[in-house]
């Protein structure tokens, strides 16, 4: 059974940094594309970034490019989302998603597995 568990969310001020983690189990981690999405209240789920199953390339939404970085540690089956220079508009629930042999696409329906989400709140 595949399980994705996110952690690292919290309440921060604008300009601060956070690092989210997503631990995967029951998954061929080094053969899976890993992605981050987010959903703000009253809005649709939004693509943040994704890593192709091979580890490269990595794609980012324009809204986070240059501020957010995705990385992974295969040894601990974990993908990270380093978020710098946070803005109030980054406030959302952040979800980790995975699909075997995925190419890192931005469409949520392409992903088979999802975590429960972690809340990120950025105050101004």
mmCIF file of C-alpha atoms in Angstrom:
data_model
loop_
_atom_site.group_PDB
_atom_site.id
_atom_site.type_symbol
_atom_site.label_atom_id
_atom_site.label_comp_id
_atom_site.label_asym_id
_atom_site.label_seq_id
_atom_site.Cartn_x
_atom_site.Cartn_y
_atom_site.Cartn_z
ATOM 1 C CA UNK A 1 0.000 0.000 0.000
ATOM 2 C CA UNK A 2 1.412 3.347 -1.064
ATOM 3 C CA UNK A 3 1.480 6.073 1.547
ATOM 4 C CA UNK A 4 2.703 9.651 1.278
ATOM 5 C CA UNK A 5 3.089 11.655 4.475
ATOM 6 C CA UNK A 6 3.833 15.369 4.380
ATOM 7 C CA UNK A 7 5.254 17.407 7.227
ATOM 8 C CA UNK A 8 6.932 20.738 7.859
ATOM 9 C CA UNK A 9 4.064 23.154 7.423
ATOM 10 C CA UNK A 10 3.380 25.983 9.818
ATOM 11 C CA UNK A 11 2.744 29.664 10.378
ATOM 12 C CA UNK A 12 5.484 32.014 9.219
ATOM 13 C CA UNK A 13 5.897 35.652 8.279
ATOM 14 C CA UNK A 14 6.363 37.009 4.801
ATOM 15 C CA UNK A 15 9.965 36.607 3.696
ATOM 16 C CA UNK A 16 10.583 33.555 5.868
ATOM 17 C CA UNK A 17 11.478 30.060 4.700
ATOM 18 C CA UNK A 18 10.018 26.615 5.271
ATOM 19 C CA UNK A 19 10.994 23.162 4.149
ATOM 20 C CA UNK A 20 8.285 20.606 3.556
ATOM 21 C CA UNK A 21 9.011 16.894 3.534
ATOM 22 C CA UNK A 22 7.105 14.023 1.985
ATOM 23 C CA UNK A 23 8.012 10.508 3.017
ATOM 24 C CA UNK A 24 6.890 7.780 0.629
ATOM 25 C CA UNK A 25 6.331 4.148 1.497
ATOM 26 C CA UNK A 26 5.168 1.218 -0.592
ATOM 27 C CA UNK A 27 6.434 2.940 -3.730
ATOM 28 C CA UNK A 28 9.388 2.466 -6.055
ATOM 29 C CA UNK A 29 10.600 5.890 -5.040
ATOM 30 C CA UNK A 30 13.458 6.104 -7.547
ATOM 31 C CA UNK A 31 11.067 5.151 -10.344
ATOM 32 C CA UNK A 32 8.337 7.614 -9.488
ATOM 33 C CA UNK A 33 7.687 11.209 -10.438
ATOM 34 C CA UNK A 34 7.083 13.305 -7.347
ATOM 35 C CA UNK A 35 5.130 16.529 -7.337
ATOM 36 C CA UNK A 36 3.898 19.243 -5.040
ATOM 37 C CA UNK A 37 0.500 20.887 -5.407
ATOM 38 C CA UNK A 38 -1.272 23.387 -3.212
ATOM 39 C CA UNK A 39 -4.818 24.466 -2.582
ATOM 40 C CA UNK A 40 -5.875 27.749 -1.037
ATOM 41 C CA UNK A 41 -9.348 28.243 0.462
ATOM 42 C CA UNK A 42 -11.938 28.667 -2.252
ATOM 43 C CA UNK A 43 -9.470 27.924 -5.023
ATOM 44 C CA UNK A 44 -8.668 24.928 -7.173
ATOM 45 C CA UNK A 45 -5.648 22.743 -6.560
ATOM 46 C CA UNK A 46 -2.612 24.365 -8.148
ATOM 47 C CA UNK A 47 0.610 22.860 -9.462
ATOM 48 C CA UNK A 48 3.716 23.972 -7.576
ATOM 49 C CA UNK A 49 6.477 21.803 -9.002
ATOM 50 C CA UNK A 50 7.422 18.292 -10.012
ATOM 51 C CA UNK A 51 10.420 16.071 -10.479
ATOM 52 C CA UNK A 52 10.530 13.499 -13.248
ATOM 53 C CA UNK A 53 11.010 9.915 -12.097
ATOM 54 C CA UNK A 54 14.690 9.984 -13.087
ATOM 55 C CA UNK A 55 15.276 13.053 -10.932
ATOM 56 C CA UNK A 56 15.619 15.460 -13.836
ATOM 57 C CA UNK A 57 14.198 17.648 -15.147
ATOM 58 C CA UNK A 58 12.380 19.519 -12.422
ATOM 59 C CA UNK A 59 9.514 21.811 -13.315
ATOM 60 C CA UNK A 60 8.117 24.744 -11.376
ATOM 61 C CA UNK A 61 5.074 26.945 -11.622
ATOM 62 C CA UNK A 62 5.922 30.488 -12.649
ATOM 63 C CA UNK A 63 4.549 31.764 -9.355
ATOM 64 C CA UNK A 64 7.225 29.937 -7.348
ATOM 65 C CA UNK A 65 10.144 29.774 -9.783
ATOM 66 C CA UNK A 66 13.309 31.118 -8.201
ATOM 67 C CA UNK A 67 11.866 30.841 -4.679
ATOM 68 C CA UNK A 68 10.979 27.162 -4.305
ATOM 69 C CA UNK A 69 13.253 24.157 -4.850
ATOM 70 C CA UNK A 70 12.369 20.478 -5.082
ATOM 71 C CA UNK A 71 14.887 17.827 -4.137
ATOM 72 C CA UNK A 72 14.838 14.209 -3.079
ATOM 73 C CA UNK A 73 16.799 11.794 -0.955
ATOM 74 C CA UNK A 74 16.383 8.292 -2.349
ATOM 75 C CA UNK A 75 18.045 6.750 0.704
ATOM 76 C CA UNK A 76 15.127 7.843 2.904
ATOM 77 C CA UNK A 77 12.376 7.869 0.269
ATOM 78 C CA UNK A 78 11.772 11.552 0.851
ATOM 79 C CA UNK A 79 11.068 14.487 -1.424
ATOM 80 C CA UNK A 80 11.491 18.027 -0.174
ATOM 81 C CA UNK A 81 10.044 21.398 -1.046
ATOM 82 C CA UNK A 82 12.296 24.208 0.102
ATOM 83 C CA UNK A 83 10.297 27.424 0.133
ATOM 84 C CA UNK A 84 12.124 30.739 0.436
ATOM 85 C CA UNK A 85 10.920 34.325 0.357
ATOM 86 C CA UNK A 86 7.430 33.233 1.263
ATOM 87 C CA UNK A 87 4.514 35.496 0.435
ATOM 88 C CA UNK A 88 0.991 35.665 1.869
ATOM 89 C CA UNK A 89 -0.306 34.321 -1.445
ATOM 90 C CA UNK A 90 1.655 31.118 -0.802
ATOM 91 C CA UNK A 91 -0.795 30.323 1.998
ATOM 92 C CA UNK A 92 -2.411 26.971 1.204
ATOM 93 C CA UNK A 93 -2.518 23.311 2.028
ATOM 94 C CA UNK A 94 0.435 21.691 0.305
ATOM 95 C CA UNK A 95 0.087 18.181 -1.067
ATOM 96 C CA UNK A 96 2.665 15.672 -2.195
ATOM 97 C CA UNK A 97 1.765 13.446 -5.145
ATOM 98 C CA UNK A 98 3.399 10.545 -6.943
ATOM 99 C CA UNK A 99 3.045 8.419 -10.053
ATOM 100 C CA UNK A 100 5.241 5.607 -11.281
ATOM 101 C CA UNK A 101 7.467 6.513 -14.226
ATOM 102 C CA UNK A 102 5.837 9.926 -14.463
ATOM 103 C CA UNK A 103 7.392 12.743 -16.416
ATOM 104 C CA UNK A 104 6.695 15.466 -13.893
ATOM 105 C CA UNK A 105 3.542 16.818 -15.435
ATOM 106 C CA UNK A 106 1.578 19.700 -13.981
ATOM 107 C CA UNK A 107 -1.843 18.018 -14.200
ATOM 108 C CA UNK A 108 -3.162 16.678 -10.920
ATOM 109 C CA UNK A 109 -5.106 13.872 -12.585
ATOM 110 C CA UNK A 110 -1.835 12.381 -13.816
ATOM 111 C CA UNK A 111 -0.865 11.420 -10.274
ATOM 112 C CA UNK A 112 -2.070 8.214 -8.649
ATOM 113 C CA UNK A 113 -1.051 8.778 -5.048
ATOM 114 C CA UNK A 114 -1.579 11.721 -2.721
ATOM 115 C CA UNK A 115 -0.672 12.687 0.787
ATOM 116 C CA UNK A 116 -3.022 14.206 3.319
ATOM 117 C CA UNK A 117 -1.525 17.678 3.008
ATOM 118 C CA UNK A 118 0.234 20.087 5.332
ATOM 119 C CA UNK A 119 -0.919 23.628 6.057
ATOM 120 C CA UNK A 120 1.330 26.569 5.240
ATOM 121 C CA UNK A 121 0.218 29.989 6.418
ATOM 122 C CA UNK A 122 2.195 33.118 5.592
ATOM 123 C CA UNK A 123 1.286 36.295 7.433
ATOM 124 C CA UNK A 124 2.001 39.745 6.042
#
